[in-house]
Amino acid sequence: MTLDKKRSPLGHRNSLGDANGRIAIAEAPFLAMVQVRGTPDDVANAVRDVTDLELPDTAGTCARSGETSVIWLSPDEWVIIGAPHGEHAIVDGLSAALGNHHAQVVNVSDYFTTIRLAGPGARDVLAKIVMHDLHPRAFSKGHAIATLLGHAGGWLEMTDDETGGGPAFQIYVRRSMADYLWCLLADGGREFGLPLQEPIGREKLHLPHFEGA
C-alpha cells in the first residue's frame, strides 16, 4: 500500500493545556534527527560546518540555537535535531564535511517523533515518570539525557529555563511508544486539570494491516 503523505505518530491527538497555563503538551512532528558517530575532533569540525554549533563533550549536555540542537549520547555519538524535513540537508552536509574520516551518519527521523512539554507544572509531571533529578540545580537549559519515561525510552532536552512562564522540554520518543507516552504525560497532568487520554490502538487509528505485523 502506498501512502500519499507521512502520517504523524500523534496526528490523532489534539494539543493539551489547562485553563491556568500551568501545563501544555503538543506534538512537534517531523523534526530532523540525524545520529553521527566518530572521533570527537572530526565530528566537531563537521557539526560546526553544518550547524554553527560547538559539539557537546560532556554527558548530559547539548548545544542549541534556534530550531537546531546537538545532544551528547556517548563519547563518540551525538544526535542532531533540526527543523522539520531538514534531515537530508544535515546528512548531506555532515557526509561531505566528514569526507574520508572514519565516521557514521544515520538519518533516524522516521523512527521518532517529538512531544513538547512546557509550563510551571512541567517538572512536576516529568518527576512522576523520570528517575533523573530535574531540579534546576541539576537540569537546566543546555542539558539533555537519554532516559526512561515510564516504560518508554527517549531523549529529554530542556529547551528553555524558568523565564516566560516556566521550563520547556522536548521529548524525542520512538513512534511505537509515542501514544503510550502521550497518555502517560496527560495522566501526570491530571492534577492540573488535563483530560484523561485513552490509549488508541491500530484498529481505531485505521492503520493498514500487513501480514506478520
CSV table of C-alpha atoms in Angstrom, one decimal:
chain,number,residue,atom,x,y,z
A,1,MET,CA,0.0,0.0,0.0
A,2,THR,CA,1.4,3.4,-0.9
A,3,LEU,CA,0.6,6.3,1.4
A,4,ASP,CA,0.2,9.8,-0.1
A,5,LYS,CA,1.9,11.5,2.7
A,6,LYS,CA,3.7,10.9,6.0
A,7,ARG,CA,1.4,10.1,9.0
A,8,SER,CA,2.3,11.9,12.2
A,9,PRO,CA,2.6,9.4,15.1
A,10,LEU,CA,0.3,11.7,17.2
A,11,GLY,CA,-1.7,13.2,14.4
A,12,HIS,CA,-4.9,11.8,16.1
A,13,ARG,CA,-4.2,13.8,19.3
A,14,ASN,CA,-5.1,17.4,20.0
A,15,SER,CA,-2.7,19.6,21.9
A,16,LEU,CA,-3.5,19.7,25.7
A,17,GLY,CA,-3.4,22.5,28.2
A,18,ASP,CA,-5.0,23.6,31.4
A,19,ALA,CA,-7.1,26.8,31.8
A,20,ASN,CA,-4.4,28.4,34.1
A,21,GLY,CA,-1.5,27.9,31.8
A,22,ARG,CA,0.4,25.6,34.1
A,23,ILE,CA,1.0,22.8,31.6
A,24,ALA,CA,0.9,22.4,27.9
A,25,ILE,CA,1.6,19.3,25.8
A,26,ALA,CA,1.9,19.2,22.0
A,27,GLU,CA,3.4,17.1,19.3
A,28,ALA,CA,6.2,18.6,17.1
A,29,PRO,CA,6.1,16.2,14.2
A,30,PHE,CA,8.7,15.5,11.5
A,31,LEU,CA,11.7,17.1,13.1
A,32,ALA,CA,15.0,16.2,11.5
A,33,MET,CA,17.0,13.7,13.6
A,34,VAL,CA,20.5,12.5,12.5
A,35,GLN,CA,22.8,10.4,14.5
A,36,VAL,CA,26.6,10.8,14.0
A,37,ARG,CA,29.4,8.7,15.3
A,38,GLY,CA,33.1,9.2,15.0
A,39,THR,CA,36.2,10.8,16.5
A,40,PRO,CA,35.2,13.9,18.5
A,41,ASP,CA,37.7,16.2,16.7
A,42,ASP,CA,36.4,15.1,13.3
A,43,VAL,CA,32.8,15.2,14.2
A,44,ALA,CA,33.2,18.6,16.0
A,45,ASN,CA,34.5,20.2,12.8
A,46,ALA,CA,31.7,18.7,10.7
A,47,VAL,CA,29.0,19.7,13.1
A,48,ARG,CA,30.4,23.2,13.3
A,49,ASP,CA,30.4,23.5,9.5
A,50,VAL,CA,26.8,22.2,9.2
A,51,THR,CA,25.1,23.8,12.3
A,52,ASP,CA,27.4,26.5,13.6
A,53,LEU,CA,27.2,24.8,16.9
A,54,GLU,CA,30.0,23.5,19.1
A,55,LEU,CA,30.0,19.8,19.8
A,56,PRO,CA,29.0,18.9,23.4
A,57,ASP,CA,31.7,16.9,25.0
A,58,THR,CA,30.1,16.1,28.4
A,59,ALA,CA,27.5,13.6,29.3
A,60,GLY,CA,24.0,15.1,29.8
A,61,THR,CA,24.7,18.2,27.8
A,62,CYS,CA,23.6,19.7,24.5
A,63,ALA,CA,24.1,22.8,22.3
A,64,ARG,CA,21.1,24.6,20.9
A,65,SER,CA,20.5,27.6,18.6
A,66,GLY,CA,17.1,28.3,17.1
A,67,GLU,CA,15.5,25.0,16.0
A,68,THR,CA,18.8,23.1,16.0
A,69,SER,CA,20.3,21.2,18.8
A,70,VAL,CA,23.2,18.7,19.2
A,71,ILE,CA,22.8,16.2,22.0
A,72,TRP,CA,25.6,14.2,23.6
A,73,LEU,CA,24.8,10.4,23.6
A,74,SER,CA,28.1,8.8,24.3
A,75,PRO,CA,31.9,9.8,24.0
A,76,ASP,CA,31.7,9.1,20.2
A,77,GLU,CA,28.0,9.6,19.4
A,78,TRP,CA,25.7,12.5,19.1
A,79,VAL,CA,22.2,13.3,17.6
A,80,ILE,CA,21.4,16.5,15.7
A,81,ILE,CA,17.9,17.8,15.9
A,82,GLY,CA,16.8,20.2,13.2
A,83,ALA,CA,13.8,21.9,11.6
A,84,PRO,CA,11.0,19.7,10.1
A,85,HIS,CA,12.0,17.9,7.0
A,86,GLY,CA,15.6,19.2,7.2
A,87,GLU,CA,17.3,15.8,7.7
A,88,HIS,CA,18.6,15.4,4.1
A,89,ALA,CA,20.5,18.7,4.2
A,90,ILE,CA,22.0,17.6,7.5
A,91,VAL,CA,23.0,14.2,6.3
A,92,ASP,CA,24.5,15.6,3.1
A,93,GLY,CA,26.3,18.3,4.9
A,94,LEU,CA,27.8,16.0,7.5
A,95,SER,CA,28.8,13.4,4.9
A,96,ALA,CA,30.6,16.0,2.8
A,97,ALA,CA,32.3,17.6,5.8
A,98,LEU,CA,33.5,14.2,7.2
A,99,GLY,CA,34.8,13.1,3.8
A,100,ASN,CA,37.1,10.1,4.2
A,101,HIS,CA,37.1,10.2,8.0
A,102,HIS,CA,36.1,7.0,9.8
A,103,ALA,CA,32.5,8.1,10.8
A,104,GLN,CA,28.9,7.1,10.6
A,105,VAL,CA,25.9,9.4,9.7
A,106,VAL,CA,22.4,7.9,10.0
A,107,ASN,CA,19.0,9.6,9.4
A,108,VAL,CA,16.7,8.4,12.2
A,109,SER,CA,14.0,11.0,11.6
A,110,ASP,CA,11.3,8.5,10.6
A,111,TYR,CA,11.8,6.4,13.8
A,112,PHE,CA,10.9,9.2,16.2
A,113,THR,CA,8.5,12.0,17.0
A,114,THR,CA,8.8,14.9,19.4
A,115,ILE,CA,6.5,15.8,22.3
A,116,ARG,CA,6.8,19.4,23.7
A,117,LEU,CA,6.0,19.8,27.4
A,118,ALA,CA,6.0,23.3,28.9
A,119,GLY,CA,4.7,25.4,31.8
A,120,PRO,CA,5.3,25.8,35.5
A,121,GLY,CA,4.0,22.3,36.2
A,122,ALA,CA,6.2,20.6,33.6
A,123,ARG,CA,8.8,19.4,36.1
A,124,ASP,CA,6.1,18.0,38.4
A,125,VAL,CA,4.6,16.0,35.5
A,126,LEU,CA,8.0,14.6,34.4
A,127,ALA,CA,9.0,13.8,38.0
A,128,LYS,CA,6.3,11.2,38.1
A,129,ILE,CA,7.8,9.2,35.2
A,130,VAL,CA,11.5,10.1,35.1
A,131,MET,CA,14.1,9.0,37.7
A,132,HIS,CA,16.6,11.7,36.9
A,133,ASP,CA,16.9,14.8,39.1
A,134,LEU,CA,15.1,17.6,37.3
A,135,HIS,CA,15.7,20.3,39.9
A,136,PRO,CA,17.0,23.5,38.3
A,137,ARG,CA,20.3,23.0,40.1
A,138,ALA,CA,20.8,19.6,38.3
A,139,PHE,CA,18.8,20.0,35.0
A,140,SER,CA,18.5,23.4,33.2
A,141,LYS,CA,18.7,24.8,29.7
A,142,GLY,CA,21.7,23.2,27.9
A,143,HIS,CA,21.0,19.8,29.5
A,144,ALA,CA,19.8,16.7,27.7
A,145,ILE,CA,19.7,13.0,28.6
A,146,ALA,CA,18.8,9.6,27.3
A,147,THR,CA,16.3,8.2,29.9
A,148,LEU,CA,13.2,6.1,30.5
A,149,LEU,CA,9.9,7.9,30.7
A,150,GLY,CA,7.7,5.3,32.3
A,151,HIS,CA,8.5,2.3,30.1
A,152,ALA,CA,9.4,4.4,27.0
A,153,GLY,CA,13.0,5.1,26.2
A,154,GLY,CA,13.7,8.5,24.8
A,155,TRP,CA,15.8,11.6,24.9
A,156,LEU,CA,14.8,14.5,27.1
A,157,GLU,CA,16.1,18.0,26.4
A,158,MET,CA,15.4,21.2,28.3
A,159,THR,CA,14.9,23.9,25.7
A,160,ASP,CA,14.0,26.8,27.9
A,161,ASP,CA,14.5,27.7,31.5
A,162,GLU,CA,12.3,29.4,34.1
A,163,THR,CA,11.7,32.6,32.2
A,164,GLY,CA,8.5,33.2,30.3
A,165,GLY,CA,6.1,31.1,32.5
A,166,GLY,CA,8.1,28.0,33.4
A,167,PRO,CA,10.5,25.5,31.8
A,168,ALA,CA,10.1,23.9,28.4
A,169,PHE,CA,11.2,20.4,27.4
A,170,GLN,CA,11.3,18.4,24.2
A,171,ILE,CA,11.0,14.6,24.4
A,172,TYR,CA,12.2,12.6,21.5
A,173,VAL,CA,10.4,9.2,21.5
A,174,ARG,CA,10.1,6.3,19.1
A,175,ARG,CA,6.9,6.3,17.0
A,176,SER,CA,5.7,2.9,18.5
A,177,MET,CA,5.8,4.4,22.1
A,178,ALA,CA,4.5,7.9,21.3
A,179,ASP,CA,0.8,7.3,22.1
A,180,TYR,CA,1.7,5.5,25.3
A,181,LEU,CA,3.9,8.4,26.4
A,182,TRP,CA,1.3,11.0,25.4
A,183,CYS,CA,-1.3,9.2,27.6
A,184,LEU,CA,1.2,8.9,30.5
A,185,LEU,CA,2.1,12.6,30.4
A,186,ALA,CA,-1.6,13.5,30.3
A,187,ASP,CA,-2.3,11.3,33.3
A,188,GLY,CA,0.6,13.0,35.1
A,189,GLY,CA,-1.1,16.4,34.4
A,190,ARG,CA,-4.5,15.4,35.8
A,191,GLU,CA,-3.7,17.4,38.9
A,192,PHE,CA,-3.5,20.5,36.8
A,193,GLY,CA,-6.8,19.7,35.0
A,194,LEU,CA,-5.7,17.9,31.9
A,195,PRO,CA,-8.2,15.5,30.5
A,196,LEU,CA,-7.7,11.7,30.6
A,197,GLN,CA,-6.3,10.3,27.3
A,198,GLU,CA,-7.3,6.8,26.4
A,199,PRO,CA,-4.7,4.7,24.5
A,200,ILE,CA,-5.6,4.2,20.9
A,201,GLY,CA,-4.7,1.0,19.1
A,202,ARG,CA,-4.1,0.1,15.5
A,203,GLU,CA,-7.8,-0.6,14.8
A,204,LYS,CA,-9.1,2.8,16.0
A,205,LEU,CA,-6.4,4.6,14.0
A,206,HIS,CA,-7.5,2.7,10.9
A,207,LEU,CA,-3.9,1.7,10.1
A,208,PRO,CA,-3.2,-0.8,7.3
A,209,HIS,CA,-2.6,-4.3,8.3
A,210,PHE,CA,0.4,-6.1,6.9
A,211,GLU,CA,1.0,-9.8,7.2
A,212,GLY,CA,3.2,-10.6,10.0
A,213,ALA,CA,2.7,-7.2,11.6
